[in-house]
Protein backbone atom coordinates (compact mmCIF):
# COMPACT_ATOMS: atom_id res chain seq x y z
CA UNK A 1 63.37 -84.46 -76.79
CA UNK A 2 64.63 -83.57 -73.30
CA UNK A 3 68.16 -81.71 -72.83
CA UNK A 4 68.48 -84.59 -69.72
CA UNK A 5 71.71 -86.27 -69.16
CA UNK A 6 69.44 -89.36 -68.46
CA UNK A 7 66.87 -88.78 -71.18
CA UNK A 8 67.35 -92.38 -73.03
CA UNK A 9 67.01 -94.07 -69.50
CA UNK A 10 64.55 -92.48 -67.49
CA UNK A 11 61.45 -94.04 -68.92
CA UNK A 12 62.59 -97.52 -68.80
CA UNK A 13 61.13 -99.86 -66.41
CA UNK A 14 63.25 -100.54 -63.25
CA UNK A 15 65.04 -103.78 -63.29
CA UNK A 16 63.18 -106.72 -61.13
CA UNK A 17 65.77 -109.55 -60.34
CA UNK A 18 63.77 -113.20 -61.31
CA UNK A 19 66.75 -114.86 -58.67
CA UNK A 20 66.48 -113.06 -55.59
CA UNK A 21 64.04 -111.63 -53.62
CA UNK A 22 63.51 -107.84 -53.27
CA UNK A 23 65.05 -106.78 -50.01
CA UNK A 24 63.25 -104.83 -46.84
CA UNK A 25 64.60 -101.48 -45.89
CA UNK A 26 65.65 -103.14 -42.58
CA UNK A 27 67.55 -105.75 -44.77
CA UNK A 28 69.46 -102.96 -46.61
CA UNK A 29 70.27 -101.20 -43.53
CA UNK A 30 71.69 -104.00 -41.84
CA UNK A 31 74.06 -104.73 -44.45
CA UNK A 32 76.12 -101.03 -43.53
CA UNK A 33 75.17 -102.12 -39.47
CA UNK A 34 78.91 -103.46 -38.85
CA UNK A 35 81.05 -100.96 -40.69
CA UNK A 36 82.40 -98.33 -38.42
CA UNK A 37 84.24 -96.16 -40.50
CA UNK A 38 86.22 -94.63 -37.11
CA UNK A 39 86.32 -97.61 -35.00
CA UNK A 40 87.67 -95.59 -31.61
CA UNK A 41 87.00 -92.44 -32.22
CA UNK A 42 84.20 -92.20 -29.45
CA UNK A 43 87.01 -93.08 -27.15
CA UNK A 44 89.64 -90.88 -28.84
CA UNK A 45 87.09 -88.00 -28.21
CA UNK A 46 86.29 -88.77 -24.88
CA UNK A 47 89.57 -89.44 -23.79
CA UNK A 48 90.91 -85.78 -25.06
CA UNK A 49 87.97 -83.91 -23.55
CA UNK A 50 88.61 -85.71 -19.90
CA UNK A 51 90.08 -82.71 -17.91
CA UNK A 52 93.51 -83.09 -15.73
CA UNK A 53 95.14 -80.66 -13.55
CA UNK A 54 98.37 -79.72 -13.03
CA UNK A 55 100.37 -80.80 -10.10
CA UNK A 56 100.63 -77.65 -7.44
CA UNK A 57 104.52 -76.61 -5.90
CA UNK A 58 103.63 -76.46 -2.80
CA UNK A 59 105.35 -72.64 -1.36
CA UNK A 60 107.77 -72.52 1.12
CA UNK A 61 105.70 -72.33 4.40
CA UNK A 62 103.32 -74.49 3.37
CA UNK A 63 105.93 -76.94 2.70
CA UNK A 64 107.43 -76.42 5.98
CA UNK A 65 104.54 -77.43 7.85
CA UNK A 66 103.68 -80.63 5.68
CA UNK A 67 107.32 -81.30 7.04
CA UNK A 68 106.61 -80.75 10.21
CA UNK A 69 103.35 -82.76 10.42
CA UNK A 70 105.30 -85.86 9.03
CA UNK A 71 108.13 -85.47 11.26
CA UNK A 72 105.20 -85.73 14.14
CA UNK A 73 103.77 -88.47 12.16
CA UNK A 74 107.05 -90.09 13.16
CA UNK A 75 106.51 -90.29 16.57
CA UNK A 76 102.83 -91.55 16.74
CA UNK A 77 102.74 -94.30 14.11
CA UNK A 78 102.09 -96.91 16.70
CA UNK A 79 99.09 -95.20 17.25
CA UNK A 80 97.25 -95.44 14.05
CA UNK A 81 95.68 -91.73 13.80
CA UNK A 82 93.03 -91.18 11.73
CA UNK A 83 93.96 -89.50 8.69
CA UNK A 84 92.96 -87.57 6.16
CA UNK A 85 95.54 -87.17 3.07
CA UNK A 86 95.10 -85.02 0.18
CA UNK A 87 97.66 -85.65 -2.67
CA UNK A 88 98.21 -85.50 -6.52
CA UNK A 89 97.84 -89.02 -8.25
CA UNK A 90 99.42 -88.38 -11.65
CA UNK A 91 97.12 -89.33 -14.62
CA UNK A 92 98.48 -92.95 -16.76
CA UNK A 93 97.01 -91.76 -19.59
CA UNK A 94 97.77 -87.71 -20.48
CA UNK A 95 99.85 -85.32 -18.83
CA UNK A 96 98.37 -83.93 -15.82
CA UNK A 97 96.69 -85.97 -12.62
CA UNK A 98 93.77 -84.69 -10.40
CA UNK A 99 93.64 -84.41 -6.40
CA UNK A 100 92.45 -86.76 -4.19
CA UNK A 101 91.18 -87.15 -0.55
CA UNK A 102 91.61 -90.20 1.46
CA UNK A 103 90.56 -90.80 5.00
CA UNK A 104 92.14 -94.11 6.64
CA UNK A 105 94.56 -94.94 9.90
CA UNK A 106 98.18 -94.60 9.59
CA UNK A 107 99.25 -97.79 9.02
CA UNK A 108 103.34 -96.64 8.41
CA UNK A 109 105.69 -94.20 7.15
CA UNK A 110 108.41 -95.18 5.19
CA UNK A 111 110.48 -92.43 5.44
CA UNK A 112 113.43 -94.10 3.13
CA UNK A 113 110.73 -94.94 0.10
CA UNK A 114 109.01 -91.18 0.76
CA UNK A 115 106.06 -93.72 1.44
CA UNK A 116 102.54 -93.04 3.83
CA UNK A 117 100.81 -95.94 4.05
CA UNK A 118 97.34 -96.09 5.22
CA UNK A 119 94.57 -98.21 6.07
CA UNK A 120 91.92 -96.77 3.06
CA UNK A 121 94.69 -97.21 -0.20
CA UNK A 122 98.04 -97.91 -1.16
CA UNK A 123 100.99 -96.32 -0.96
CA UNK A 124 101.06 -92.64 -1.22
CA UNK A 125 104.06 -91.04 -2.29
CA UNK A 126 104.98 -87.97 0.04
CA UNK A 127 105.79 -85.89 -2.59
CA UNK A 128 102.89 -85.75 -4.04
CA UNK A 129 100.98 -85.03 -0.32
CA UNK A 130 99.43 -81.70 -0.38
CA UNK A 131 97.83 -81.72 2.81
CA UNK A 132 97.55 -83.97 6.25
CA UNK A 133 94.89 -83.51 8.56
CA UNK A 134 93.32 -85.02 11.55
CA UNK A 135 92.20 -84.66 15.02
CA UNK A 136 95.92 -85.38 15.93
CA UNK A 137 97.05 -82.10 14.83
CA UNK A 138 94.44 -80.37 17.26
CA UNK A 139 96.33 -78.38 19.92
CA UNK A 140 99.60 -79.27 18.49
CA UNK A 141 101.57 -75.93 16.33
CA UNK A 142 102.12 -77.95 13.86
């Protein structure tokens, strides 16, 4: 005799059901097809591993002259300059944003809301406005 747990079973025949039919692997394997154990955890994943930055003070001087090219912004808004705005757009989901460049005409500046408002997107707040360029600005000390 065998010093096997199983011993007194593992001769027997297996069991054959004389109701239902034997099942395919692919039968078998379907049954475990709709159980998802961590239903959002792809997401979860992805969603932490998506990178944000943080928002940049902008120094002194460079804040001066942002100033100083909205206050000229002021004057030429009838215009419609061409534009191109690079600002922070704060992330809805995590803590952080990224940076991003628009190009579009000035369509206003809403100096009470801290609002530019151009032709390519909504509002931007200004700020969040890192930098405002443009053929505008050339020859101007700005």
């Amino acid at each position: 005799m065998s010093d096997s747990p199983y011993a007194d079973i593992i001769d027997l025949p297996h069991h054959v059901s004389e109701v239902r039919r034997r099942m395919t692997p692919l039968e078998r394997a379907a049954q475990f097809a709709p159980f998802a154990a961590l239903t959002g955890y792809d997401a979860a994943i992805a969603e932490s591993a998506r990178l944000t930055e943080e928002k940049i003070v902008p120094g002194e001087w460079a804040q001066e002259e942002l100033n100083e090219r909205i206050s000229f912004l002021q004057t030429c808004v009838s215009d419609h300059p061409l534009l191109t705005v690079t600002y922070f757009l704060p992330d809805l989901q995590k803590a952080g944003g990224k940076y991003v460049t628009v190009s579009g005409r000035l369509k206003k500046l809403r100096l009470f809301e801290r609002e530019l408002l151009l032709s390519a997107c909504g509002p931007i707040p200004l700020d969040d406005i890192r930098s405002i360029d443009g053929d505008i600005f050339t020859g101007i000390d700005v």
